Structures are given as C-alpha cells and as structure tokens.
Amino acid sequence: MPVNSFSDYPMSWAPDKQELTYPIYYCLADMMERDIKSGKLSANTKLPPQRELADFLDLNLSTITKAYKLCEMRGLIHAVTGRGTFVTPYANVSTSTVEKSTAPRIEMALIHPFYESNAAIRDLTVEILKKPFSEQLFEYSHPLGDRGQILAGARWLSRFGLDAGEHNTIIAAGAQNALATILSSLFEAGDRIAVDTYTYPNFISLANQLYLQLVPIENDREGMRPDQLESACALQNIKGVYMMPAGSNPTNIAWSDARKTEIGGIIRKMDLMGIEDDNYASLLETPYIPVTLEAPGNCIYVSGLSKPLCPGLRIAYLYVPESYINPMEQGIFSQNLKISSLNMEIAAEIIRSGLACKIIQKKQRSALRRNGIYVSYFPDRPACMESYYQWLELPVHCTGRLCEAELARLGVSVFGAERFSVGNQVKANAVRVATCSAKSDEELKQGLTILRGHIRDQEEASPSFIV
C-alpha cells in the first residue's frame, strides 16, 4: 500500500493502477502519451514529482524514472531544472504532413512542387524503354544501383562542390527514407540531435519513433546560432545536428557563408554527426555552398530529387563520409529499401541528358511568378522569392493551430507553426503557406484573399477574445 493517503490530495495526473501491465514502465509511458494526445493532460501541465507518483502507485522510483525518461524521448514532456517536469507544448499536435481529408480545399499546406515538367519526363521514359535490353530494368538488380546510375548521382552532388564519386555516393528511395536510414543506422535510442526550433515535421516524427531526443537551437537571421549549439553540446551530450541551411523548412532562413563556416567548425571540434538536408538547394539562382564542405568527414549531404525534378521518382542522392558508408549500406539492406531500377535509370538519364537543368529553370520561373502573387497580397512581409513556401507571422494573439483550423473551415489548407515546433517554446503565431501547390494562379489568389481577410479580422479583434 502507498505510504501516504492520496484520497484528498490534488494530483495533476493520477493514472489508474488497475490499467498497468508489464513492463510497467512502458505501460505507464503509453498511458501518459494517451492522456497527452487525447488532451486530458494539456500543454504545459506540471506533472507530479517522480517520488510522489511512485508513492501514489506503490511502485519503485526507478520504474517512474524510466517511464518519464521514455516520454521525454518521445518528445512528450520536458524537465526544467528547479521547477519540475511539464507536458511539452504542442505534444498533442500532429507533425504529419499527410492529410486524410478529401474535402475540396485550396491547397496551400502540402508542397506540390510544380508538375508541368512531368510530360517531358514521361517522354524521356518512353525513349529509355525503347533502348535495347531495357527489359532488364524490370529484373531484380543491386539495391544500391548500377555503376552508371551511381556515377550520375555523383555528378549531381558534384554540382554543389562535393568530392563525390562512385565510392561515397549512395542512392536512396527519396529524402524521407534517406533520413530514416541515417537515424536508424547511425543513432541509438536516447541520442540527442540538435535541430532548429522550427524544423521539418517528418524529421520530428522519425526521431520520436526511434526514441531520439531533439534539442532545439535558436536561430537568428544568419541561421543556427553557434553559441547556442556549443552550449547545448557542453550541457546535453549532443551526438548530431540536423540542418537545412539552403532555406529552413518552414522559416526559409538561409544560412550566411560565415555561419556555415562557424557551424562546420563546431561539428569538427565536437565530432558531431552532421545531416545536411537540402532538397531545395538546386533551385537557388546563386550556386549553393554546403556546410558539408566545412566538415566533409562528419557530414552526410542529402539531396532529394522530389522538389527540384520529380516527386514520383522517389530518388535522393547522398554524399557519405567513409566512416559511415558500411553502416548506411547495411541499413538500406536490412530495411529492404530497394529502389525501382527503372526509377534510378530515369533519374540518371534526366541528369545525363541535360533535362534536369531545363526542369529546374522552369520550376524557378514558376516559383518567382507564384511568390510575386504572394508579395502582392502581403507586401510588408518577408518573402523568399525562390522558395516553394512562405513563413507568415500572424498577430501575436493568434496561434497557427487556430488559424489552420479556421481556414480549413473556409476551404483553405495551410499548416500552423505548431506542426514544426520542437521543445518547449510557446511562440507559435505563424503559418507556412505553400505558394506552389494551388492548381492555378487564380486559385492561389483566391486562397490568399481568404487568408489575408482572416488575418485582418484577427488584427481588428480584441486579444482578450482570442484563445
């Protein structure tokens, strides 16, 4: 029996002991996750001290500690020195960017990277299939691609100044699978990875599934702050850093060359594992200089083709340092992430034929046109003219989550800031607006008209009536 009586004692969380099954710590963590995801435990709720909960449930303190640690690794709770343990803000907000709703809406949430070049890729595919021995593309082949396909990937990576060749280029089944392979092959449960305070939501989901802890690092206008990264490394035993220096998703913050040099120096000094995810780098007018060049022995460079070329191919090229090649290849083999031989050949031929440059130029023009429309609606807001999306700050009393919900009611899809948030930050008055995804320029204008009208309504509303 518990040492103390809790019959009249208020507790912020009092799980039912009768529901516990073995292993108890794991079951208790699942119960906490259920209550957080259902809203029973709301954001920023202070949880009972571990000793108090152990006494309440008549369990060993170590069992409670393991349950709390597991929930912390899942990104559900966080500890504040001297104050206690709290439910992480937005822990019950979906980080998924895959929506199941079939209701007709103007799409400005998901990124649809301009599909007008798909006809040219179809025609190229037909020519590939007319070649002698093309039927071999439908056979079982090497999971990592043949030599010609790997060299085409190395050629693509070389455009960023990387010393890529047959020995250190890996082909993956898209950037998302590449990230999954990196995290599952090179990290272990409990490892800590530094990320931007707002970052790619699918990376957040992957980390949570693998019980990796994400440590948010503040940004300024030049990118991730070196002093904050160094401090986190000293205090929290950081193992890796995930970066999108060409333009953060969702904030569009592009790192300065000086900042890349500083962060690269910290990666070398602290012997961190760098993951540079730059699917948008090839869309930039100015040639992109990767952070990986500052720490080539520590960084994996991930260059997906979905955004610059064709999402249906699901191809990404990776520059991988020598020390990571074997575990990465084993990870691909063990997870059976075999890529279609036909898709690898199509991607290689797009690069070899020069079609890649034409497609990129066409997408660049489309992005400039669409973002020009966006700027005409929000002329006083920052905008990245080369991007597929914009980061739009809302009135200080208006959250991204509520804006997302209200716009959905009005027939427009955007993503609120909470989907991208890491850690215990409370500022979330922003939405990501995908300017590339509307079916036409006119549809984009309709969506932006509704969005602008909603923001003006919020600006005129009294903050006291806004939740």
GROMACS .gro file of C-alpha atoms in nm:
model
  467
    1MET     CA    1   0.000   0.000   0.000
    2PRO     CA    2   0.116   0.358  -0.054
    3VAL     CA    3   0.292   0.516   0.240
    4ASN     CA    4   0.067   0.826   0.221
    5SER     CA    5  -0.304   0.869   0.162
    6PHE     CA    6  -0.394   1.047  -0.161
    7SER     CA    7  -0.772   1.047  -0.117
    8ASP     CA    8  -0.790   1.425  -0.078
    9TYR     CA    9  -0.460   1.512  -0.240
   10PRO     CA   10  -0.474   1.701  -0.571
   11MET     CA   11  -0.259   1.549  -0.845
   12SER     CA   12  -0.225   1.679  -1.199
   13TRP     CA   13  -0.201   1.323  -1.325
   14ALA     CA   14  -0.333   1.021  -1.139
   15PRO     CA   15  -0.321   0.713  -1.366
   16ASP     CA   16  -0.531   0.411  -1.274
   17LYS     CA   17  -0.304   0.144  -1.132
   18GLN     CA   18  -0.551  -0.125  -1.240
   19GLU     CA   19  -0.464  -0.049  -1.605
   20LEU     CA   20  -0.093  -0.121  -1.561
   21THR     CA   21   0.054  -0.424  -1.737
   22TYR     CA   22   0.410  -0.548  -1.774
   23PRO     CA   23   0.655  -0.399  -1.844
   24ILE     CA   24   0.508  -0.143  -1.608
   25TYR     CA   25   0.733   0.150  -1.703
   26TYR     CA   26   0.646   0.106  -2.071
   27CYS     CA   27   0.274   0.077  -1.998
   28LEU     CA   28   0.288   0.387  -1.777
   29ALA     CA   29   0.461   0.580  -2.057
   30ASP     CA   30   0.191   0.468  -2.303
   31MET     CA   31  -0.080   0.582  -2.060
   32MET     CA   32   0.082   0.924  -2.029
   33GLU     CA   33   0.112   0.951  -2.409
   34ARG     CA   34  -0.255   0.856  -2.445
   35ASP     CA   35  -0.364   1.123  -2.196
   36ILE     CA   36  -0.146   1.387  -2.362
   37LYS     CA   37  -0.261   1.304  -2.716
   38SER     CA   38  -0.628   1.300  -2.605
   39GLY     CA   39  -0.597   1.640  -2.437
   40LYS     CA   40  -0.659   1.506  -2.087
   41LEU     CA   41  -0.310   1.631  -2.000
   42SER     CA   42  -0.287   1.972  -2.160
   43ALA     CA   43   0.024   2.155  -2.277
   44ASN     CA   44   0.250   2.297  -2.003
   45THR     CA   45   0.080   2.091  -1.730
   46LYS     CA   46   0.322   2.030  -1.445
   47LEU     CA   47   0.344   1.656  -1.381
   48PRO     CA   48   0.364   1.502  -1.034
   49PRO     CA   49   0.717   1.468  -0.894
   50GLN     CA   50   0.852   1.122  -0.961
   51ARG     CA   51   0.870   1.024  -0.593
   52GLU     CA   52   0.513   1.141  -0.539
   53LEU     CA   53   0.383   0.938  -0.833
   54ALA     CA   54   0.582   0.634  -0.719
   55ASP     CA   55   0.420   0.662  -0.376
   56PHE     CA   56   0.073   0.708  -0.529
   57LEU     CA   57   0.108   0.398  -0.748
   58ASP     CA   58   0.305   0.200  -0.490
   59LEU     CA   59   0.589   0.147  -0.739
   60ASN     CA   60   0.968   0.175  -0.727
   61LEU     CA   61   1.105   0.519  -0.805
   62SER     CA   62   1.321   0.368  -1.079
   63THR     CA   63   1.007   0.250  -1.262
   64ILE     CA   64   0.864   0.604  -1.265
   65THR     CA   65   1.201   0.746  -1.371
   66LYS     CA   66   1.217   0.507  -1.668
   67ALA     CA   67   0.861   0.596  -1.770
   68TYR     CA   68   0.932   0.971  -1.754
   69LYS     CA   69   1.255   0.921  -1.949
   70LEU     CA   70   1.073   0.728  -2.219
   71CYS     CA   71   0.812   1.001  -2.253
   72GLU     CA   72   1.088   1.261  -2.271
   73MET     CA   73   1.250   1.063  -2.554
   74ARG     CA   74   0.913   1.058  -2.731
   75GLY     CA   75   0.905   1.439  -2.718
   76LEU     CA   76   0.601   1.444  -2.488
   77ILE     CA   77   0.746   1.601  -2.173
   78HIS     CA   78   1.045   1.810  -2.070
   79ALA     CA   79   1.219   1.885  -1.743
   80VAL     CA   80   1.303   2.235  -1.621
   81THR     CA   81   1.581   2.250  -1.362
   82GLY     CA   82   1.449   2.356  -1.024
   83ARG     CA   83   1.086   2.367  -1.140
   84GLY     CA   84   0.981   2.015  -1.235
   85THR     CA   85   0.857   1.821  -1.539
   86PHE     CA   86   0.600   1.963  -1.781
   87VAL     CA   87   0.395   1.850  -2.079
   88THR     CA   88   0.569   1.981  -2.390
   89PRO     CA   89   0.376   2.248  -2.580
   90TYR     CA   90   0.211   2.105  -2.894
   91ALA     CA   91   0.290   1.746  -2.790
   92ASN     CA   92  -0.064   1.660  -2.898
   93VAL     CA   93  -0.036   1.842  -3.230
   94SER     CA   94   0.019   1.626  -3.536
   95THR     CA   95   0.354   1.665  -3.709
   96SER     CA   96   0.228   1.471  -4.008
   97THR     CA   97   0.214   1.648  -4.343
   98VAL     CA   98  -0.009   1.378  -4.491
   99GLU     CA   99  -0.372   1.480  -4.469
  100LYS     CA  100  -0.659   1.229  -4.498
  101SER     CA  101  -0.931   1.485  -4.560
  102THR     CA  102  -1.095   1.456  -4.901
  103ALA     CA  103  -1.292   1.780  -4.866
  104PRO     CA  104  -1.221   2.015  -5.160
  105ARG     CA  105  -0.989   2.291  -5.046
  106ILE     CA  106  -0.744   2.536  -5.195
  107GLU     CA  107  -0.412   2.363  -5.124
  108MET     CA  108  -0.155   2.584  -4.953
  109ALA     CA  109  -0.040   2.334  -4.688
  110LEU     CA  110   0.118   2.037  -4.866
  111ILE     CA  111   0.400   2.115  -5.108
  112HIS     CA  112   0.322   2.012  -5.465
  113PRO     CA  113   0.642   2.107  -5.649
  114PHE     CA  114   0.504   2.219  -5.988
  115TYR     CA  115   0.414   1.925  -6.211
  116GLU     CA  116   0.427   2.089  -6.555
  117SER     CA  117   0.755   1.911  -6.647
  118ASN     CA  118   0.613   1.564  -6.590
  119ALA     CA  119   0.520   1.532  -6.958
  120ALA     CA  120   0.887   1.577  -7.058
  121ILE     CA  121   0.988   1.308  -6.806
  122ARG     CA  122   0.721   1.078  -6.949
  123ASP     CA  123   0.862   1.125  -7.299
  124LEU     CA  124   1.215   1.055  -7.177
  125THR     CA  125   1.091   0.739  -7.006
  126VAL     CA  126   0.940   0.616  -7.332
  127GLU     CA  127   1.275   0.663  -7.505
  128ILE     CA  128   1.452   0.470  -7.227
  129LEU     CA  129   1.212   0.179  -7.269
  130LYS     CA  130   1.281   0.168  -7.644
  131LYS     CA  131   1.651   0.101  -7.585
  132PRO     CA  132   1.798  -0.248  -7.623
  133PHE     CA  133   1.795  -0.452  -7.303
  134SER     CA  134   1.555  -0.206  -7.132
  135GLU     CA  135   1.355  -0.509  -7.016
  136GLN     CA  136   1.637  -0.573  -6.770
  137LEU     CA  137   1.518  -0.270  -6.575
  138PHE     CA  138   1.227  -0.484  -6.455
  139GLU     CA  139   1.453  -0.752  -6.307
  140TYR     CA  140   1.598  -0.778  -5.959
  141SER     CA  141   1.909  -0.562  -5.952
  142HIS     CA  142   2.162  -0.438  -5.698
  143PRO     CA  143   1.979  -0.245  -5.422
  144LEU     CA  144   2.223   0.046  -5.448
  145GLY     CA  145   2.201   0.084  -5.827
  146ASP     CA  146   2.442   0.006  -6.107
  147ARG     CA  147   2.768   0.191  -6.171
  148GLY     CA  148   2.619   0.427  -6.432
  149GLN     CA  149   2.334   0.526  -6.202
  150ILE     CA  150   2.569   0.585  -5.908
  151LEU     CA  151   2.801   0.798  -6.122
  152ALA     CA  152   2.502   1.007  -6.235
  153GLY     CA  153   2.424   1.065  -5.867
  154ALA     CA  154   2.785   1.163  -5.801
  155ARG     CA  155   2.765   1.406  -6.092
  156TRP     CA  156   2.454   1.563  -5.937
  157LEU     CA  157   2.626   1.600  -5.599
  158SER     CA  158   2.939   1.744  -5.759
  159ARG     CA  159   2.742   2.049  -5.868
  160PHE     CA  160   2.749   2.155  -5.501
  161GLY     CA  161   3.129   2.128  -5.484
  162LEU     CA  162   3.129   1.792  -5.307
  163ASP     CA  163   3.406   1.542  -5.379
  164ALA     CA  164   3.150   1.279  -5.474
  165GLY     CA  165   3.242   0.963  -5.659
  166GLU     CA  166   3.138   0.604  -5.700
  167HIS     CA  167   3.280   0.510  -5.359
  168ASN     CA  168   3.095   0.767  -5.145
  169THR     CA  169   2.764   0.822  -5.328
  170ILE     CA  170   2.456   0.632  -5.213
  171ILE     CA  171   2.118   0.629  -5.384
  172ALA     CA  172   1.817   0.623  -5.150
  173ALA     CA  173   1.443   0.584  -5.207
  174GLY     CA  174   1.376   0.954  -5.153
  175ALA     CA  175   1.496   1.200  -4.890
  176GLN     CA  176   1.250   1.078  -4.625
  177ASN     CA  177   1.377   0.719  -4.650
  178ALA     CA  178   1.732   0.852  -4.653
  179LEU     CA  179   1.670   1.028  -4.321
  180ALA     CA  180   1.509   0.715  -4.179
  181THR     CA  181   1.814   0.509  -4.277
  182ILE     CA  182   2.055   0.765  -4.130
  183LEU     CA  183   1.873   0.784  -3.797
  184SER     CA  184   1.818   0.408  -3.760
  185SER     CA  185   2.170   0.312  -3.874
  186LEU     CA  186   2.389   0.574  -3.707
  187PHE     CA  187   2.199   0.670  -3.391
  188GLU     CA  188   2.067   0.480  -3.089
  189ALA     CA  189   1.762   0.537  -2.870
  190GLY     CA  190   1.827   0.823  -2.630
  191ASP     CA  191   2.081   1.001  -2.853
  192ARG     CA  192   2.036   1.377  -2.880
  193ILE     CA  193   2.024   1.566  -3.211
  194ALA     CA  194   2.037   1.945  -3.237
  195VAL     CA  195   1.776   2.099  -3.469
  196ASP     CA  196   1.623   2.437  -3.548
  197THR     CA  197   1.344   2.546  -3.313
  198TYR     CA  198   1.112   2.507  -3.611
  199THR     CA  199   1.209   2.215  -3.832
  200TYR     CA  200   1.090   1.960  -4.088
  201PRO     CA  201   0.792   1.781  -3.926
  202ASN     CA  202   0.866   1.441  -4.079
  203PHE     CA  203   1.209   1.453  -3.914
  204ILE     CA  204   1.035   1.516  -3.581
  205SER     CA  205   0.812   1.213  -3.639
  206LEU     CA  206   1.107   0.992  -3.731
  207ALA     CA  207   1.301   1.097  -3.422
  208ASN     CA  208   1.003   1.029  -3.196
  209GLN     CA  209   0.950   0.682  -3.346
  210LEU     CA  210   1.316   0.595  -3.286
  211TYR     CA  211   1.323   0.750  -2.936
  212LEU     CA  212   1.579   1.012  -3.033
  213GLN     CA  213   1.573   1.340  -2.844
  214LEU     CA  214   1.564   1.661  -3.045
  215VAL     CA  215   1.729   1.962  -2.885
  216PRO     CA  216   1.606   2.296  -3.027
  217ILE     CA  217   1.873   2.554  -3.113
  218GLU     CA  218   1.774   2.916  -3.157
  219ASN     CA  219   1.821   3.093  -3.490
  220ASP     CA  220   1.891   3.446  -3.591
  221ARG     CA  221   1.876   3.593  -3.941
  222GLU     CA  222   2.200   3.418  -4.041
  223GLY     CA  223   2.092   3.071  -3.930
  224MET     CA  224   2.150   2.839  -3.635
  225ARG     CA  225   2.332   3.024  -3.357
  226PRO     CA  226   2.683   2.885  -3.294
  227ASP     CA  227   2.687   2.991  -2.928
  228GLN     CA  228   2.362   2.808  -2.863
  229LEU     CA  229   2.488   2.494  -3.039
  230GLU     CA  230   2.813   2.496  -2.842
  231SER     CA  231   2.624   2.543  -2.517
  232ALA     CA  232   2.392   2.251  -2.599
  233CYS     CA  233   2.691   2.032  -2.683
  234ALA     CA  234   2.855   2.114  -2.350
  235LEU     CA  235   2.542   2.058  -2.140
  236GLN     CA  236   2.344   1.788  -2.319
  237ASN     CA  237   2.589   1.548  -2.487
  238ILE     CA  238   2.471   1.621  -2.842
  239LYS     CA  239   2.558   1.346  -3.092
  240GLY     CA  240   2.438   1.502  -3.418
  241VAL     CA  241   2.294   1.811  -3.582
  242TYR     CA  242   2.020   1.824  -3.846
  243MET     CA  243   2.041   2.124  -4.080
  244MET     CA  244   1.859   2.282  -4.375
  245PRO     CA  245   2.100   2.571  -4.446
  246ALA     CA  246   1.981   2.648  -4.802
  247GLY     CA  247   1.646   2.754  -4.661
  248SER     CA  248   1.490   2.613  -4.348
  249ASN     CA  249   1.157   2.436  -4.375
  250PRO     CA  250   0.939   2.615  -4.266
  251THR     CA  251   1.103   2.952  -4.191
  252ASN     CA  252   1.307   2.998  -4.512
  253ILE     CA  253   1.607   3.117  -4.308
  254ALA     CA  254   1.913   3.073  -4.531
  255TRP     CA  255   2.248   3.049  -4.359
  256SER     CA  256   2.518   3.303  -4.438
  257ASP     CA  257   2.854   3.174  -4.559
  258ALA     CA  258   3.011   3.292  -4.234
  259ARG     CA  259   2.755   3.099  -4.032
  260LYS     CA  260   2.817   2.782  -4.234
  261THR     CA  261   3.187   2.812  -4.156
  262GLU     CA  262   3.116   2.859  -3.783
  263ILE     CA  263   2.876   2.564  -3.759
  264GLY     CA  264   3.108   2.346  -3.966
  265GLY     CA  265   3.389   2.429  -3.723
  266ILE     CA  266   3.176   2.325  -3.425
  267ILE     CA  267   3.083   1.998  -3.599
  268ARG     CA  268   3.453   1.919  -3.644
  269LYS     CA  269   3.554   2.037  -3.297
  270MET     CA  270   3.278   1.843  -3.118
  271ASP     CA  271   3.299   1.548  -3.357
  272LEU     CA  272   2.926   1.573  -3.429
  273MET     CA  273   2.742   1.379  -3.696
  274GLY     CA  274   2.603   1.637  -3.939
  275ILE     CA  275   2.293   1.573  -4.150
  276GLU     CA  276   2.258   1.837  -4.419
  277ASP     CA  277   1.914   1.813  -4.582
  278ASP     CA  278   1.897   2.045  -4.879
  279ASN     CA  279   1.632   1.930  -5.122
  280TYR     CA  280   1.582   2.291  -5.234
  281ALA     CA  281   1.948   2.388  -5.285
  282SER     CA  282   1.948   2.314  -5.658
  283LEU     CA  283   1.659   2.558  -5.709
  284LEU     CA  284   1.867   2.855  -5.596
  285GLU     CA  285   1.989   3.101  -5.858
  286THR     CA  286   2.319   3.150  -5.673
  287PRO     CA  287   2.526   2.829  -5.655
  288TYR     CA  288   2.488   2.673  -5.312
  289ILE     CA  289   2.788   2.607  -5.087
  290PRO     CA  290   2.713   2.326  -4.839
  291VAL     CA  291   2.811   2.316  -4.472
  292THR     CA  292   2.939   1.966  -4.554
  293LEU     CA  293   3.240   2.125  -4.729
  294GLU     CA  294   3.345   2.262  -4.389
  295ALA     CA  295   3.330   1.916  -4.225
  296PRO     CA  296   3.336   1.654  -4.503
  297GLY     CA  297   3.443   1.375  -4.267
  298ASN     CA  298   3.147   1.433  -4.035
  299CYS     CA  299   2.854   1.527  -4.258
  300ILE     CA  300   2.609   1.335  -4.474
  301TYR     CA  301   2.465   1.550  -4.751
  302VAL     CA  302   2.112   1.456  -4.861
  303SER     CA  303   1.992   1.584  -5.197
  304GLY     CA  304   1.643   1.468  -5.290
  305LEU     CA  305   1.507   1.499  -5.642
  306SER     CA  306   1.139   1.533  -5.548
  307LYS     CA  307   1.135   1.911  -5.516
  308PRO     CA  308   1.373   2.015  -5.799
  309LEU     CA  309   1.285   1.744  -6.054
  310CYS     CA  310   1.010   1.486  -5.999
  311PRO     CA  311   0.844   1.368  -5.676
  312GLY     CA  312   0.713   1.046  -5.831
  313LEU     CA  313   1.062   0.902  -5.879
  314ARG     CA  314   1.136   0.894  -5.504
  315ILE     CA  315   1.512   0.931  -5.552
  316ALA     CA  316   1.771   1.101  -5.331
  317TYR     CA  317   2.148   1.112  -5.368
  318LEU     CA  318   2.368   1.105  -5.057
  319TYR     CA  319   2.728   1.211  -5.010
  320VAL     CA  320   2.850   0.983  -4.730
  321PRO     CA  321   3.187   1.004  -4.547
  322GLU     CA  322   3.400   0.690  -4.546
  323SER     CA  323   3.331   0.609  -4.181
  324TYR     CA  324   2.954   0.599  -4.236
  325ILE     CA  325   2.937   0.404  -4.563
  326ASN     CA  326   2.921   0.048  -4.424
  327PRO     CA  327   2.651   0.111  -4.160
  328MET     CA  328   2.447   0.311  -4.412
  329GLU     CA  329   2.462   0.034  -4.673
  330GLN     CA  330   2.374  -0.226  -4.410
  331GLY     CA  331   2.082  -0.011  -4.302
  332ILE     CA  332   1.947   0.001  -4.656
  333PHE     CA  333   1.989  -0.377  -4.696
  334SER     CA  334   1.833  -0.464  -4.359
  335GLN     CA  335   1.532  -0.236  -4.412
  336ASN     CA  336   1.485  -0.369  -4.766
  337LEU     CA  337   1.469  -0.019  -4.909
  338LYS     CA  338   1.511  -0.138  -5.267
  339ILE     CA  339   1.460   0.132  -5.526
  340SER     CA  340   1.298   0.066  -5.860
  341SER     CA  341   1.570   0.010  -6.122
  342LEU     CA  342   1.355   0.194  -6.372
  343ASN     CA  343   1.325   0.497  -6.144
  344MET     CA  344   1.702   0.506  -6.086
  345GLU     CA  345   1.762   0.490  -6.461
  346ILE     CA  346   1.509   0.765  -6.534
  347ALA     CA  347   1.672   0.991  -6.275
  348ALA     CA  348   2.018   0.917  -6.415
  349GLU     CA  349   1.905   0.990  -6.770
  350ILE     CA  350   1.739   1.318  -6.666
  351ILE     CA  351   2.079   1.428  -6.534
  352ARG     CA  352   2.289   1.288  -6.820
  353SER     CA  353   2.066   1.435  -7.093
  354GLY     CA  354   2.061   1.787  -6.953
  355LEU     CA  355   1.684   1.775  -6.898
  356ALA     CA  356   1.745   1.839  -6.527
  357CYS     CA  357   1.868   2.194  -6.596
  358LYS     CA  358   1.563   2.270  -6.811
  359ILE     CA  359   1.322   2.140  -6.549
  360ILE     CA  360   1.492   2.341  -6.272
  361GLN     CA  361   1.481   2.660  -6.479
  362LYS     CA  362   1.110   2.609  -6.545
  363LYS     CA  363   1.037   2.549  -6.176
  364GLN     CA  364   1.240   2.857  -6.082
  365ARG     CA  365   1.027   3.072  -6.313
  366SER     CA  366   0.708   2.922  -6.170
  367ALA     CA  367   0.823   2.990  -5.814
  368LEU     CA  368   0.908   3.351  -5.894
  369ARG     CA  369   0.566   3.403  -6.052
  370ARG     CA  370   0.376   3.245  -5.764
  371ASN     CA  371   0.575   3.429  -5.498
  372GLY     CA  372   0.520   3.752  -5.685
  373ILE     CA  373   0.148   3.693  -5.637
  374TYR     CA  374   0.207   3.627  -5.267
  375VAL     CA  375   0.404   3.952  -5.227
  376SER     CA  376   0.119   4.147  -5.390
  377TYR     CA  377  -0.107   4.030  -5.105
  378PHE     CA  378   0.149   4.070  -4.826
  379PRO     CA  379   0.387   4.343  -4.946
  380ASP     CA  380   0.507   4.431  -4.597
  381ARG     CA  381   0.604   4.075  -4.501
  382PRO     CA  382   0.937   3.900  -4.568
  383ALA     CA  383   0.933   3.666  -4.867
  384CYS     CA  384   1.180   3.427  -5.026
  385MET     CA  385   1.119   3.456  -5.399
  386GLU     CA  386   1.292   3.124  -5.487
  387SER     CA  387   1.104   2.914  -5.234
  388TYR     CA  388   0.800   2.688  -5.273
  389TYR     CA  389   0.653   2.823  -4.948
  390GLN     CA  390   0.644   3.129  -4.724
  391TRP     CA  391   0.653   3.170  -4.345
  392LEU     CA  392   0.379   3.413  -4.249
  393GLU     CA  393   0.368   3.554  -3.897
  394LEU     CA  394   0.025   3.619  -3.750
  395PRO     CA  395  -0.096   3.871  -3.494
  396VAL     CA  396   0.070   3.793  -3.163
  397HIS     CA  397  -0.253   3.667  -3.006
  398CYS     CA  398  -0.340   3.433  -3.296
  399THR     CA  399  -0.193   3.082  -3.298
  400GLY     CA  400  -0.104   2.890  -3.610
  401ARG     CA  401  -0.314   2.596  -3.495
  402LEU     CA  402  -0.634   2.801  -3.468
  403CYS     CA  403  -0.559   2.981  -3.794
  404GLU     CA  404  -0.515   2.644  -3.968
  405ALA     CA  405  -0.848   2.521  -3.830
  406GLU     CA  406  -1.039   2.838  -3.920
  407LEU     CA  407  -0.900   2.849  -4.274
  408ALA     CA  408  -0.991   2.482  -4.321
  409ARG     CA  409  -1.350   2.578  -4.238
  410LEU     CA  410  -1.324   2.845  -4.507
  411GLY     CA  411  -1.192   2.599  -4.765
  412VAL     CA  412  -0.817   2.675  -4.750
  413SER     CA  413  -0.538   2.447  -4.624
  414VAL     CA  414  -0.226   2.583  -4.451
  415PHE     CA  415   0.000   2.438  -4.179
  416GLY     CA  416   0.024   2.605  -3.839
  417ALA     CA  417   0.358   2.667  -3.670
  418GLU     CA  418   0.288   2.403  -3.405
  419ARG     CA  419   0.346   2.121  -3.656
  420PHE     CA  420   0.708   2.232  -3.693
  421SER     CA  421   0.782   2.320  -3.331
  422VAL     CA  422   1.050   2.144  -3.125
  423GLY     CA  423   1.090   2.170  -2.749
  424ASN     CA  424   0.904   2.385  -2.502
  425GLN     CA  425   0.881   2.714  -2.692
  426VAL     CA  426   0.544   2.883  -2.664
  427LYS     CA  427   0.555   3.125  -2.957
  428ALA     CA  428   0.352   2.978  -3.241
  429ASN     CA  429   0.184   3.270  -3.415
  430ALA     CA  430   0.273   3.174  -3.774
  431VAL     CA  431   0.165   2.952  -4.063
  432ARG     CA  432   0.350   2.800  -4.355
  433VAL     CA  433   0.192   2.890  -4.688
  434ALA     CA  434   0.280   2.669  -4.986
  435THR     CA  435   0.263   2.905  -5.281
  436CYS     CA  436   0.345   2.628  -5.530
  437SER     CA  437   0.052   2.398  -5.462
  438ALA     CA  438  -0.265   2.569  -5.582
  439LYS     CA  439  -0.391   2.430  -5.913
  440SER     CA  440  -0.362   2.769  -6.084
  441ASP     CA  441  -0.256   3.128  -6.024
  442GLU     CA  442  -0.621   3.224  -5.991
  443GLU     CA  443  -0.681   2.960  -5.725
  444LEU     CA  444  -0.375   3.084  -5.534
  445LYS     CA  445  -0.519   3.437  -5.544
  446GLN     CA  446  -0.848   3.308  -5.405
  447GLY     CA  447  -0.668   3.133  -5.121
  448LEU     CA  448  -0.453   3.433  -5.039
  449THR     CA  449  -0.760   3.658  -5.041
  450ILE     CA  450  -0.924   3.436  -4.778
  451LEU     CA  451  -0.600   3.418  -4.575
  452ARG     CA  452  -0.549   3.794  -4.582
  453GLY     CA  453  -0.911   3.852  -4.482
  454HIS     CA  454  -0.876   3.618  -4.186
  455ILE     CA  455  -0.560   3.791  -4.066
  456ARG     CA  456  -0.724   4.133  -4.093
  457ASP     CA  457  -1.017   4.006  -3.888
  458GLN     CA  458  -0.774   3.888  -3.620
  459GLU     CA  459  -0.587   4.218  -3.621
  460GLU     CA  460  -0.914   4.403  -3.561
  461ALA     CA  461  -1.032   4.162  -3.292
  462SER     CA  462  -0.963   4.225  -2.926
  463PRO     CA  463  -0.693   3.990  -2.798
  464SER     CA  464  -0.899   3.919  -2.489
  465PHE     CA  465  -1.145   3.722  -2.700
  466ILE     CA  466  -0.880   3.515  -2.876
  467VAL     CA  467  -0.782   3.181  -2.723
   0.00000   0.00000   0.00000
